[in-house]
Amino acid sequence: MKKIYLLLLYFIFPVVSLMAQTDNSDCLVCHSDNSLEMERAGKKVNLYVNEETYGFSIHKDLSCNDCHEGFNPDDLPHKQGSKIWEVNCMNCHDTGNLSKSVHGQKNVQCYSCHGKHDIKPAVELSAVNNCVTCHNTSAIQAYYKSKHYTLYKSGRKDLSCYACHGGEGHNIQSAVFNKNKEKAVCGKCHTAFNTQFARELHSNFDAPEFPTCTNCHGSHASTVNRFSRQSQECLTCHLNPSIVTHQKASLTDFIKTYETSVHGISGKNGTEAATCADCHGNHLVDGIQSAVNRVKRENIPETCGRCHQDALKDFNNSAHGKSFASKSNLAPVCTDCHGEHDISAVKGKAYTKLKMKDVCQSCHAKNKEVLKLVGKSKDEILYYETSVHYRALKKGNDKAPTCADCHTGHLMLRASDPNSAINKKNIAATCGKNSSCHLSERGQYKGSIHQVALMNGIKDAPTCTDCHGDHQNAAISRKGEIDKNQYIAKLCSDCHSNVQMAEKYGLPTNKTDSYYESYHGLAVRGGSKYAANCASCHNYHNVRPSSDPLSSINKANLSKTCGKCHPGASIESQFADVHLTYNQEQSALLYWTDKLYFWLVVVIIGGMLIHNLLDLYRKLKEKKEHAEEIKHLKKEGKYYVRMSFNERIQHFMLLTTFIGLVISGFGLVYPDAFWVEAIRSILGDRAFELRSITHRILGILMIIASFYHIYYLAFTKPGRQLFKDFFPAKHDITDAIVNIKFLLGISKEKPQFRRFSYMEKAEYWALLWGTIVMSVTGLFLMFNNYFLANTPKILLDFSTLVHFYEAWLASLAIVVWHFYYVIFNPEVYPLNTAFLDGKMSEHLMEAEHPLYLKELQEQEKNENKRETKESE
């Protein structure tokens, strides 16, 4: 029997299907016309059915009147007013909770989601696109950009609209969630984060204004990257006093500074550099007192290090980081230097660097405990504000360094650490780390003897900061030329004249003294702007030993080096040492000249002094014994011409040029003498140049006066007589012997001097000799460029030495010998005025030149006799 039923079904089903198709075909005779319309409720409704579309629907095997009920299909046209279009899907389909869903309550029809004649199987419907057909606002469209949709497209079908809105289609719930329900919905997938959020600070408050998942992550546009929501979401609450009541009124302003901070300012992609959640956490925002709070001081380095990983690594290895790890309360953390919410946006590198200086000094110059810990005084740190680097920064030069450029920013190590940027071996690399700093100078220093010594472990060898200073760094090139020269010379000599250092490293001890005693050194000490300092010859940074072929002071390179100041200088390979000490090994000529002149000065000036002291004694004694007689003679005596007007003019020229040459000459040799410093204080920075010019002018005037004197002696009658009277004679020896015996008390016989005594003749011829020597050597020195280029350097050194000793010999001779006879001699004291009026009293002539007086008296008698005869 059962088999019979099955056989009947086998034949009946195709017939029914064929009947349905035939029935549907009847309907489609009219409804396949796309122009078929009717009017319903005043509106035209198109009744067209696309047969092809319907043929692909899930209902293709059903008859039209299976869905469209309540009318007679054969009654054409169909009865007006019948609601043929209304379809009750529940006749066939169990819709479950649809009536309780938000769609059921709003009377949303099945075809809104499933379609009409194009109905597809439910499994083929998109749980996203199908919903957006109706729900197509911009907020919902944002779902296509969400993380949920990305996962949905990759195969996670559980992340469609249904996931959050109540499950499968007929169970769709209202979008209005309360706080607990939202946590439950999100927690179905985000189980771990739900656990975290359960203990999070925000979750502990039940007030509706406290945030839920969608407040931070958004709803349809939900994302999970760190920029899922900008910080404005947090600030909306935290800057709203009606929602968050802060204990301090200033705290709101403090939080608001985030908006203008470097973290808060949006970048090109519209996102912030760091949102609130980056620092404070997302689902794990804890109270500030919590040990695990990300912004608790103890946790700040790790919090910042989540983004700034390299900076954290450097900080942990730095002196600051190690101090922080040791729990020191003096150790800084990121926010101490960079700020918290108010991390400034970069307004320009120079501005930022200036702020950095203030930040560093807040501890290193103003905190006594920090100063004690690092072993620095406050002034040592504040010296930076007087440095060339700081002044450049204030002028807007963003390449000028501040604290972090030298000490590094996060990897700040003590100078004793071999890896420190300010370790002595690394300072040159720090100062010359790039082209905006001192890269060229670093390259020069790299091959210098100082760098080689330092790299070989000699810690006393200088590096950048030994010469330029560290915080008090000053640009040598920007000093005044006088200060620059003196500064460099002193800088080098501080080490090279240090006896302990010289002994320790076997350095010569006489180099600085010999430099300071040379023309270059004396000129620098005297305030010259142009004289050579140490670096002029040895270079500033590329200092090499003379044995190095690349050295500027190698013998092969001296002509070039000296030629920088002395064009055309030709320094031969065999020459006396530049730093002359006048020892026999350097030059026998200079050595013996030095010895000879020294003893010559001692013997001559010593002899003059003894001679004059004896003369003074004898004359004082006689003056005392014959006081009345001398007084009487002075009253009644006549006056005789001692010097003609022409001779007085020549004497005046000699007097003024000589005194001027002594002052300007010794002003060079003894620049530290009190009277030289007094002159410099009056003349100022131009003192040295004025001294040099004055000395040369006076020297030329003396030479001119000397040539005139030669003319006077040769071509005038008084001059020829003067030369004859000054010329040495045999009686001068006799007079000297008689006078010395008298002075020593051996004989009571006084010498009978003619017009000029042996003392005056000796002085005159010494003057002539000295003038010749000083003129010749002075011309060598004046035209040193020419002589360096055309004669051996030894001649210039010889001229310098002779010029110096001759100056001393002439000066002392004038003071000891000449000044005695024209000033301190008891016969003329307080002054022999013959050089002013040309006259000498009869008394003085009798005392000093008795034979010449007799000669004049005899000439007077003869003249009187001649005049008498002529009158008769």
mmCIF file of N, CA and C in Angstrom, residues 534-540 542-544 552-553:
data_model
loop_
_atom_site.group_PDB
_atom_site.id
_atom_site.type_symbol
_atom_site.label_atom_id
_atom_site.label_comp_id
_atom_site.label_asym_id
_atom_site.label_seq_id
_atom_site.Cartn_x
_atom_site.Cartn_y
_atom_site.Cartn_z
ATOM 1 N N CYS A 534 100.926 81.537 19.228
ATOM 2 C CA CYS A 534 101.340 80.143 19.059
ATOM 3 C C CYS A 534 100.669 79.501 17.837
ATOM 4 N N ALA A 535 99.355 79.717 17.715
ATOM 5 C CA ALA A 535 98.607 79.070 16.642
ATOM 6 C C ALA A 535 98.962 79.608 15.270
ATOM 7 N N SER A 536 99.503 80.820 15.206
ATOM 8 C CA SER A 536 99.877 81.382 13.914
ATOM 9 C C SER A 536 100.912 80.513 13.222
ATOM 10 N N CYS A 537 101.765 79.898 14.005
ATOM 11 C CA CYS A 537 102.812 79.050 13.442
ATOM 12 C C CYS A 537 102.489 77.567 13.576
ATOM 13 N N HIS A 538 101.942 77.183 14.718
ATOM 14 C CA HIS A 538 101.710 75.754 14.993
ATOM 15 C C HIS A 538 100.332 75.279 14.539
ATOM 16 N N ASN A 539 99.490 76.202 14.094
ATOM 17 C CA ASN A 539 98.089 75.947 13.734
ATOM 18 C C ASN A 539 97.232 75.819 14.999
ATOM 19 N N TYR A 540 95.937 75.926 14.806
ATOM 20 C CA TYR A 540 95.014 75.874 15.936
ATOM 21 C C TYR A 540 94.717 74.426 16.344
ATOM 22 N N ASN A 542 95.366 71.503 14.061
ATOM 23 C CA ASN A 542 96.258 70.521 13.430
ATOM 24 C C ASN A 542 97.699 70.717 13.911
ATOM 25 N N VAL A 543 97.884 70.622 15.215
ATOM 26 C CA VAL A 543 99.211 70.821 15.822
ATOM 27 C C VAL A 543 100.010 69.528 15.685
ATOM 28 N N ARG A 544 101.127 69.614 14.965
ATOM 29 C CA ARG A 544 101.960 68.429 14.746
ATOM 30 C C ARG A 544 103.395 68.731 15.159
ATOM 31 N N SER A 552 103.347 72.318 10.125
ATOM 32 C CA SER A 552 103.608 73.678 9.633
ATOM 33 C C SER A 552 104.960 74.186 10.100
ATOM 34 N N ILE A 553 105.549 73.545 11.113
ATOM 35 C CA ILE A 553 106.854 73.989 11.606
ATOM 36 C C ILE A 553 107.964 73.016 11.221
#
